[in-house]
Short mmCIF file of C-alpha atoms in Angstrom, two decimals:
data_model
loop_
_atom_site.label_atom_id
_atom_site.label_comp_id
_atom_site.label_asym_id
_atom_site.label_seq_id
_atom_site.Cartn_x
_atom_site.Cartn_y
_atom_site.Cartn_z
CA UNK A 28 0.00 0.00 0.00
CA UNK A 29 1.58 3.03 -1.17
CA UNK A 30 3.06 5.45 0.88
CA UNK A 31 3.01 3.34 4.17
CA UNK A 32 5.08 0.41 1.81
CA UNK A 33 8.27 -0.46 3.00
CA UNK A 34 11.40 0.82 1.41
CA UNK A 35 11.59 -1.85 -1.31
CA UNK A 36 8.37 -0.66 -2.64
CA UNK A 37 8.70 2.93 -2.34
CA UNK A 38 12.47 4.04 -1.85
CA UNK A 39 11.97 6.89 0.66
CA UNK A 40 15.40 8.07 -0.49
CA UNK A 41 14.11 10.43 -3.26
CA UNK A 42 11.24 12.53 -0.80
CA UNK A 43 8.98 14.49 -2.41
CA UNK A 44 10.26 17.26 -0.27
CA UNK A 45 13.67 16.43 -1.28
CA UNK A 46 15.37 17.74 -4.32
CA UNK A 47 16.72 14.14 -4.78
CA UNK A 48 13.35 13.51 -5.97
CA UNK A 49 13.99 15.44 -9.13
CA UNK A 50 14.51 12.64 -12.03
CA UNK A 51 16.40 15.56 -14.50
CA UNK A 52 19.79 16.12 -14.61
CA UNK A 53 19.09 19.64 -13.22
CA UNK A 54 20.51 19.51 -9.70
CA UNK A 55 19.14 23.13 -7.87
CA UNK A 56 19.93 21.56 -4.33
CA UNK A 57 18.12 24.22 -1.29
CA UNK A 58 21.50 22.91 0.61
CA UNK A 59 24.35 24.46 0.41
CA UNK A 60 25.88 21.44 0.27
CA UNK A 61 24.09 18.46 -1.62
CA UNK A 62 23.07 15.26 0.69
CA UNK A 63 24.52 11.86 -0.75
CA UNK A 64 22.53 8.88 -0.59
CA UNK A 65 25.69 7.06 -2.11
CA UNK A 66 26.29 5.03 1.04
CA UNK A 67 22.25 4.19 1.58
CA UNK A 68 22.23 2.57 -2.02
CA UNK A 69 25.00 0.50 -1.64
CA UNK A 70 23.72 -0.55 1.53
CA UNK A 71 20.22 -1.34 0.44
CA UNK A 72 21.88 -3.33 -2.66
CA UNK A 73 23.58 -5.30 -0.53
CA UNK A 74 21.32 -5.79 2.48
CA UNK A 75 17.71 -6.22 0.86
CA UNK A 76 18.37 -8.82 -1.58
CA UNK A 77 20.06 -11.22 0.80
CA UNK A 78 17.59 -10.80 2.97
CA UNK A 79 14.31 -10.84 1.21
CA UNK A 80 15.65 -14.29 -0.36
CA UNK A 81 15.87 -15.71 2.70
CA UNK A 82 12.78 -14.69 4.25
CA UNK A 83 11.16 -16.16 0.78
CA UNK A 84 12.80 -19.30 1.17
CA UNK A 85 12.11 -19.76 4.79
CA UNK A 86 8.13 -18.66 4.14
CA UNK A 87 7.38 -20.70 1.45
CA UNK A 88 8.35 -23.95 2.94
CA UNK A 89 7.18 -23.16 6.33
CA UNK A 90 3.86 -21.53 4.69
CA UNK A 91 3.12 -24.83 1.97
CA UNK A 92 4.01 -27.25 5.06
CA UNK A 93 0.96 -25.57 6.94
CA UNK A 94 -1.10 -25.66 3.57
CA UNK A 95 -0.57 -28.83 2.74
CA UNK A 96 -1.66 -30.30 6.45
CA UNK A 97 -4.75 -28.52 6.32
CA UNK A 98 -5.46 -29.72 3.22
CA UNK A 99 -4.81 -33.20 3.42
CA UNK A 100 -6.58 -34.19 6.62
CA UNK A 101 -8.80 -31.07 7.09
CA UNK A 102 -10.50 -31.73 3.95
CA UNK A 103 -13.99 -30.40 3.76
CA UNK A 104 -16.74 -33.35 4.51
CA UNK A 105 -19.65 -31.59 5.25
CA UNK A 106 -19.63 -27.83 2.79
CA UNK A 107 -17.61 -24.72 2.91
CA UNK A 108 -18.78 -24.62 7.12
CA UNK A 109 -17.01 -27.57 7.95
CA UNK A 110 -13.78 -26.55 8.62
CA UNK A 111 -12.99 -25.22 12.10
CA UNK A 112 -12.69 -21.14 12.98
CA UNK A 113 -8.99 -21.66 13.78
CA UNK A 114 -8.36 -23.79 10.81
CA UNK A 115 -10.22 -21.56 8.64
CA UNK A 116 -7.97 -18.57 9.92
CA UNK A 117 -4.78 -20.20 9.71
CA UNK A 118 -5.58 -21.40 6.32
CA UNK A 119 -6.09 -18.01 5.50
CA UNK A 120 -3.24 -17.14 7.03
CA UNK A 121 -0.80 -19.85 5.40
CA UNK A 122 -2.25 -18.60 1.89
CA UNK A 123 -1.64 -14.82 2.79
CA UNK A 124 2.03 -14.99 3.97
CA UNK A 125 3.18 -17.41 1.27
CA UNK A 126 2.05 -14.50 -1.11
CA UNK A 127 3.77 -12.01 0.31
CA UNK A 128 6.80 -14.42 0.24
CA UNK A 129 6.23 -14.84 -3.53
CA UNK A 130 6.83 -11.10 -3.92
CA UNK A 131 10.04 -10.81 -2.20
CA UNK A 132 12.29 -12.03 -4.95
CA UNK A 133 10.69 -9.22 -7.21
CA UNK A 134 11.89 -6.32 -4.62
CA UNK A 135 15.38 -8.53 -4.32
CA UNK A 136 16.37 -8.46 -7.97
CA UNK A 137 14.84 -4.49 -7.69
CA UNK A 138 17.26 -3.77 -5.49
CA UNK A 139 20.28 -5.89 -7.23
CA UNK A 140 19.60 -4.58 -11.21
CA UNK A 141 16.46 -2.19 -10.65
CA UNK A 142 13.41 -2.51 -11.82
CA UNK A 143 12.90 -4.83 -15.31
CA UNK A 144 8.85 -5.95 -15.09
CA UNK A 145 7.03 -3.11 -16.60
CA UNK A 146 5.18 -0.79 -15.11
CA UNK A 147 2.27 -3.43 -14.77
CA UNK A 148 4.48 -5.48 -13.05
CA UNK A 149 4.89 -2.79 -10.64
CA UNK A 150 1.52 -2.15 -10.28
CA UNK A 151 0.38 -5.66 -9.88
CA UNK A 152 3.25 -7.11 -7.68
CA UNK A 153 2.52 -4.18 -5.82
CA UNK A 154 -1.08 -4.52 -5.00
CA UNK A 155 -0.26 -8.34 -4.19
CA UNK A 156 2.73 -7.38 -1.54
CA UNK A 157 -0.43 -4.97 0.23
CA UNK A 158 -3.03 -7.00 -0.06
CA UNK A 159 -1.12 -9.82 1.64
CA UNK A 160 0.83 -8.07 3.71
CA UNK A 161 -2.06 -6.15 5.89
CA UNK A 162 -4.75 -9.06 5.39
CA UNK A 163 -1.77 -11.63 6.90
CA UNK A 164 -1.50 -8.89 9.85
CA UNK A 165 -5.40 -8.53 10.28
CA UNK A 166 -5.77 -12.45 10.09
CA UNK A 167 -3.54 -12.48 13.37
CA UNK A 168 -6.33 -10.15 15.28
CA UNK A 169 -8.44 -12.47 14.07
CA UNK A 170 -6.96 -15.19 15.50
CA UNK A 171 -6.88 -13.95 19.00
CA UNK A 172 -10.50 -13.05 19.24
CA UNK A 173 -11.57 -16.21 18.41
CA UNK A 174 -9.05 -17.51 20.71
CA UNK A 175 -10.90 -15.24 23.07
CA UNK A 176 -14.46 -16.32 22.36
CA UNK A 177 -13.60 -19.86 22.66
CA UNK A 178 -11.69 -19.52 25.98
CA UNK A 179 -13.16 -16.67 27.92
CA UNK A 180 -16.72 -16.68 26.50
CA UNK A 181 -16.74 -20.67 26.08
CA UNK A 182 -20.44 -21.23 27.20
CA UNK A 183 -22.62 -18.01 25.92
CA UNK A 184 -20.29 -18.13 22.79
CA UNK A 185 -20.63 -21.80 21.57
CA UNK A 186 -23.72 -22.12 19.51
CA UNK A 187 -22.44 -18.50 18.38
CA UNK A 188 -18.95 -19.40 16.86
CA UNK A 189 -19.29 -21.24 13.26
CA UNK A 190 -16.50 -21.60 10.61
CA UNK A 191 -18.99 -20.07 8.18
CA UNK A 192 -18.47 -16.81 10.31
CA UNK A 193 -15.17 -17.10 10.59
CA UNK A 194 -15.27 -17.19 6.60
CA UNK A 195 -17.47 -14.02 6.00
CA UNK A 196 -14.84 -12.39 8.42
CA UNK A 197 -11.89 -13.40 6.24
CA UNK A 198 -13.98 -12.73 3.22
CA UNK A 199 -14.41 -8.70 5.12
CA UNK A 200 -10.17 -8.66 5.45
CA UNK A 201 -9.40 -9.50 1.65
CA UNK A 202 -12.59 -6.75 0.62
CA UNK A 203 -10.98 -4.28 3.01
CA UNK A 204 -7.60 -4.63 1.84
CA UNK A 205 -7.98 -5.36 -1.91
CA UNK A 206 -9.93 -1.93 -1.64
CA UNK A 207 -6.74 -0.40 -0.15
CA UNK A 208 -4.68 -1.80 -2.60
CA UNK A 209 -6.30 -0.02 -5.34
CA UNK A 210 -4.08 2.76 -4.82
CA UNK A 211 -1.27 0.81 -5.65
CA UNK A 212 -2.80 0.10 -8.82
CA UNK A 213 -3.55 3.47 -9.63
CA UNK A 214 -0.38 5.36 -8.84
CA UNK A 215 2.35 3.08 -8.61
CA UNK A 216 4.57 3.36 -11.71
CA UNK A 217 8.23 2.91 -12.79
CA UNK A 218 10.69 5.79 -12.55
CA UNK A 219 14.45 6.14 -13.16
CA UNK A 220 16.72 7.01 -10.48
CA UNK A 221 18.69 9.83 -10.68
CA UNK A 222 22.28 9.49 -12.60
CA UNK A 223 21.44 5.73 -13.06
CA UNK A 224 20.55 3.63 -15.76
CA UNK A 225 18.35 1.39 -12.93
CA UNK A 226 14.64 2.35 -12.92
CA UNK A 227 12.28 1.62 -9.33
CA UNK A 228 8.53 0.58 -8.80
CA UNK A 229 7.64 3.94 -7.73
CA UNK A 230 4.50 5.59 -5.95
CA UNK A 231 3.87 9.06 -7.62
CA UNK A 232 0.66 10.94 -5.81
CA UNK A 233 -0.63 13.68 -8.36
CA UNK A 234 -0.01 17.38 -6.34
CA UNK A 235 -3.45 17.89 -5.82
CA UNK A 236 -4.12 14.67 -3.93
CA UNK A 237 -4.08 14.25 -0.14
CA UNK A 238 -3.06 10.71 -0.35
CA UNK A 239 0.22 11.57 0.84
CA UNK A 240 -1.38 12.73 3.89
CA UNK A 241 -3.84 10.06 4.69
CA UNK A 242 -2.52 6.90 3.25
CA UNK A 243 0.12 6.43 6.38
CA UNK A 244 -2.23 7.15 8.85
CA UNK A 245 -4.77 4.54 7.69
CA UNK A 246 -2.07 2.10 7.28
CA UNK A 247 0.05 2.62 10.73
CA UNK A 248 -3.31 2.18 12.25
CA UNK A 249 -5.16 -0.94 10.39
CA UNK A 250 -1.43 -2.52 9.71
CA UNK A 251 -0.16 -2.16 13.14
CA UNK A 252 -2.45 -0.03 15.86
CA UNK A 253 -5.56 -1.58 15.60
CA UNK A 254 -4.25 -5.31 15.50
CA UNK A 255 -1.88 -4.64 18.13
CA UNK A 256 -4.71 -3.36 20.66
CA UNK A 257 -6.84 -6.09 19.49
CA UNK A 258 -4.76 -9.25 19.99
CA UNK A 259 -3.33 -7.12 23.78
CA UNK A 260 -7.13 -7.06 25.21
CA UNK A 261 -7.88 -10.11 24.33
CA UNK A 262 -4.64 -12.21 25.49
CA UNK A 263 -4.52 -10.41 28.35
CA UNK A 264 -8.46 -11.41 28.85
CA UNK A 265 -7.16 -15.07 27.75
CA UNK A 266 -4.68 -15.21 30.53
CA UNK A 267 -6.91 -13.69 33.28
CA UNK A 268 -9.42 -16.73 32.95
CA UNK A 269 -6.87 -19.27 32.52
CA UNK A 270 -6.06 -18.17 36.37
CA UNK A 271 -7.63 -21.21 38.03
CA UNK A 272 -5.89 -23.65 35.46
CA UNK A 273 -3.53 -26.12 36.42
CA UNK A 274 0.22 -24.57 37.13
CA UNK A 275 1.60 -26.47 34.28
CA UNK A 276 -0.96 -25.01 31.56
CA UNK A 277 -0.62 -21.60 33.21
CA UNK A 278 2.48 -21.59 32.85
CA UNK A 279 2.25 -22.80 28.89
CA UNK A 280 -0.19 -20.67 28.05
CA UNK A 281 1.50 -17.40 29.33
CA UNK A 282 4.59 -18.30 27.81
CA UNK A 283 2.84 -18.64 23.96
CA UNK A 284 0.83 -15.78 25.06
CA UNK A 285 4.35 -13.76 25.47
CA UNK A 286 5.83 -15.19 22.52
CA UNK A 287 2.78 -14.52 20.17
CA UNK A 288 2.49 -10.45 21.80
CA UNK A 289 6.34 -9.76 22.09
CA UNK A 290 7.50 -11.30 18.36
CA UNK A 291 4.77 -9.53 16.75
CA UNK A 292 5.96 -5.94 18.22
CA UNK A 293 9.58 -6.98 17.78
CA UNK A 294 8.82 -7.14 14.10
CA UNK A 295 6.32 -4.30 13.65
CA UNK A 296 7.19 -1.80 15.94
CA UNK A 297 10.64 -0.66 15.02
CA UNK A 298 9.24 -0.06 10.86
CA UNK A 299 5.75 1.50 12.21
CA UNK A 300 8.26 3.71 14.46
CA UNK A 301 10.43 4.94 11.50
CA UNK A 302 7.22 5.31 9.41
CA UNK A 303 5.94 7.68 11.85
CA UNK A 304 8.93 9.44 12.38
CA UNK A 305 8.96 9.83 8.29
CA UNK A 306 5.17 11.08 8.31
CA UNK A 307 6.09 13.52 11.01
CA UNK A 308 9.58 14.91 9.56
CA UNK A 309 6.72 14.98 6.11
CA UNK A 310 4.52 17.10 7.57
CA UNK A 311 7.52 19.40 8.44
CA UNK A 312 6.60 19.08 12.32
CA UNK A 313 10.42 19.37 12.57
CA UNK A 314 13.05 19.04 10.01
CA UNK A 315 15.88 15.84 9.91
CA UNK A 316 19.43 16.73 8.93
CA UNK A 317 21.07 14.93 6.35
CA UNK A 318 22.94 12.92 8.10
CA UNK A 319 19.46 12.02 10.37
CA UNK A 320 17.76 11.00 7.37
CA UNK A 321 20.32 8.77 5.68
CA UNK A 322 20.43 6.88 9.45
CA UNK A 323 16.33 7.03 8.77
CA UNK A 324 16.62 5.43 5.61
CA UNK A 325 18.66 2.36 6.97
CA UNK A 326 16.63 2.27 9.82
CA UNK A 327 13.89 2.00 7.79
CA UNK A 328 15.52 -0.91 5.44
CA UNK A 329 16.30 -2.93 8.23
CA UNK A 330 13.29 -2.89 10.32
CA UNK A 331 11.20 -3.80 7.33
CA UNK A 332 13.09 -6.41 6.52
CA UNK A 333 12.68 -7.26 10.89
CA UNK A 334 9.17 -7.01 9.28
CA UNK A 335 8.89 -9.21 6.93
CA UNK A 336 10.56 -12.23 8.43
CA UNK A 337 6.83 -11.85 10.83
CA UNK A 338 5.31 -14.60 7.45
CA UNK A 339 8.25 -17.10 8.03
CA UNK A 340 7.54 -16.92 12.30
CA UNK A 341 3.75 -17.26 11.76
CA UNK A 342 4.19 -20.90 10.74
CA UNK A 343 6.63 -21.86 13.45
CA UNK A 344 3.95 -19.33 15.81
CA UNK A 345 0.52 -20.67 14.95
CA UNK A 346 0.91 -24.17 13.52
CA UNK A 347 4.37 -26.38 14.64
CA UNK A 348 3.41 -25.40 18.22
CA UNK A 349 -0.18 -27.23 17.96
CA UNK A 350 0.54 -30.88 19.33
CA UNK A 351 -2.25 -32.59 16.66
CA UNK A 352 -0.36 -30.38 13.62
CA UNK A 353 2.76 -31.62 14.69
CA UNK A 354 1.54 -35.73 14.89
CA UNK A 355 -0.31 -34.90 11.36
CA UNK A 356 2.85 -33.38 9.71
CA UNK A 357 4.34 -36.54 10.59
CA UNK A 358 2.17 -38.64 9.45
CA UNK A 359 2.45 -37.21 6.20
CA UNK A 360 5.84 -36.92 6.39
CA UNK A 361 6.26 -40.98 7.23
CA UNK A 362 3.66 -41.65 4.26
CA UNK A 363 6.00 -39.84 2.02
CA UNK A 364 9.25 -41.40 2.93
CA UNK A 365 6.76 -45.10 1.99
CA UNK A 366 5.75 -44.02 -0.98
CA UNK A 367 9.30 -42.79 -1.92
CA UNK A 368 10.31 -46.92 -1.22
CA UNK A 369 11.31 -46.91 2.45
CA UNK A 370 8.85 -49.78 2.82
CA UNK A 371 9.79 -50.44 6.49
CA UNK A 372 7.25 -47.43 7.84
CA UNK A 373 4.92 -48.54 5.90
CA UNK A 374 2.91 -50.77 8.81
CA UNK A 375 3.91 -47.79 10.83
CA UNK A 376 1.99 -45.35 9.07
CA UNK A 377 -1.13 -47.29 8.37
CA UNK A 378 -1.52 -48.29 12.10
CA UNK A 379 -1.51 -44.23 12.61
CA UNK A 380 -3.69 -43.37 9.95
CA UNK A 381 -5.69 -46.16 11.83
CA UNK A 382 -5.36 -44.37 15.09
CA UNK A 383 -6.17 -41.12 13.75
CA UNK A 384 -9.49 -42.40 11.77
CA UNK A 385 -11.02 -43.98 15.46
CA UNK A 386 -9.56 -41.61 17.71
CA UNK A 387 -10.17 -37.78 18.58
CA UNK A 388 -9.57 -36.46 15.68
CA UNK A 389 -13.52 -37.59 14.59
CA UNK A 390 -15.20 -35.43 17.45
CA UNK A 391 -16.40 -31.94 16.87
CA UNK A 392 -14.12 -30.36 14.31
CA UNK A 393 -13.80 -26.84 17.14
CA UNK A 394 -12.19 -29.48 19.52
CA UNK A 395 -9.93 -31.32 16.79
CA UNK A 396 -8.22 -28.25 15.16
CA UNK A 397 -4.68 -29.28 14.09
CA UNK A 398 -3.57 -25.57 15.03
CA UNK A 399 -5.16 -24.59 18.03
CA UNK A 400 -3.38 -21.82 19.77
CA UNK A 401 -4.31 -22.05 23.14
CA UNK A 402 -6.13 -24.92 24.16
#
């Protein structure tokens, strides 16, 4: 989503209020001594791509692992309902943060030889990185309230709580951000950076818009404030009734509950921070040095990148830790090392498919979720 994208998107380096925005060769610099972004580029070539591959790599198998578990023994039985709400959110989820992934290696070969898909390649890659990006982030304040209905409000909320709500919810996230991304298809276009032969995927606001205005505000708050108050009332409501449970879940609980909270700010505060700090210097509220906004820039780089690695945790965060998703995975795992000739697991893995046909995994499908959080 435009302005509020990170760096690889949108390189903040040539502000509007900057003459470094000017594409010409005319340099008529307010300074009285120009500001060189030398060192930032050469950073950001060397930094982003490394690191955007590795987040892709680590995503996509972590993201198709979920995906394929889900799929496999979460298959539908019943209609479109019969999925759980959890299941139906992480599926969502899984879906979301492999696309993002699938963008990253556009923004890494940006970064190493510039810009070479067309300017509809930089409008649609760019409406896929936002539309994934803040549905993945609303899908996690999803999460948590239905983590919260099912714990705190467990009796008045039960006949409430269906999968087909938890679909029209998901179905409201994709509307609400493939609405937001259409600004991404209508201004985001291919420039050429000053002095270079590279060009950038580029968001240009006409003058007479107030998009540059609005646009960060409405995505620090639905990509960071808003989910972040969401999923902090209700794990904090989570914890408070899981008071009179034994020691040994208390203590499990709190400790996901702390680990889901504390890696999501470690990843989104730091870039929301900068952002601000960027929308503030924008709105000339005070004015950055040269040497302030060059430490801004990397800032900025590297805490988007912090980021971005948030798809490859939410895997590892809301799926590996569920004890039924890690017996399922493997199952599947030991059915694919049979099939591949290792006939010796063979006996192995039909007396668990066994097991998992007659055992608990046939009750209610709330109860049998492969990736419940917090149960």
């Amino acid at each position: 989503m435009a302005e509020q994208q990170l760096s690889t998107m949108t390189p903040e380096y040539y502000d509007e209020d900057d003459d470094y925005l000017n594409m010409t060769d005319d340099h008529t610099s307010s300074y009285a001594t120009p500001c060189s972004y030398q060192i930032t580029f050469e950073f950001a070539e060397t930094f982003i791509p490394v690191v955007f591959i590795l987040v892709f790599v680590i995503a996509v198998v972590g993201n198709v692992l979920v995906l394929c578990v889900v799929r496999r023994y979460r298959r539908s039985r019943e209609g479109p309902c019969s999925y759980s709400l959890t299941d139906t959110f992480l599926l969502h989820l899984a879906v979301s943060d492999f696309l993002l992934a699938m963008t990253l290696p556009f923004y890494a070969i940006q970064w190493a030889k510039g810009w070479v898909f067309g300017v509809m390649g930089c409008k649609m890659i760019s409406a896929i990185f936002s539309v994934n990006l803040y549905s993945g982030i609303l899908l996690l304040a999803c999460i948590s309230f239905d983590r919260y209905l099912a714990i705190v409000h467990v009796v008045t909320a039960g006949w409430h709580r269906r999968s087909c709500h938890a679909q029209m919810a998901c179905a409201v996230v994709w509307t609400a951000c493939l609405g937001l991304a259409c600004v991404d298809v209508t201004y985001q276009t291919v420039i050429p950076l000053k002095h270079s032969n590279r060009q950038v995927c580029y968001l240009v606001f006409p003058e007479k818009t107030n998009w540059h205005v609005v646009l960060p505000m409405v995505n620090l708050i639905l990509g960071f404030g808003l989910p972040l108050l969401v999923m902090l009332y209700c794990y904090i409501r989570i914890f408070r009734s899981l008071c009179h449970a034994s020691r040994w879940q208390k203590r499990k609980s709190m400790r996901l509950i702390i680990s889901l909270v504390s890696i999501f700010l470690l990843c989104w505060a730091p870039y929301n921070g900068f952002r601000l700090i960027e929308y503030l210097n924008r709105l000339n509220l005070f004015q950055l040095g040269c040497e302030m906004n060059k430490a801004l820039d990397i800032g900025t780089m590297i805490s988007e990148s912090l980021g971005l690695t948030h798809c490859a945790f939410n895997p590892l965060l809301y799926g590996f830790v569920g004890v039924k998703f890690r017996k399922e995975l493997l199952i599947m795992w030991k059915g694919l090392l049979c099939s591949l000739g290792y006939q010796g697991l063979e006996g192995w893995g039909m007396n668990q498919q066994r097991r998992r046909r007659s055992g608990t995994l046939s009750t209610d499908s709330e109860n049998t979720s492969y990736f419940s959080v917090i149960m």
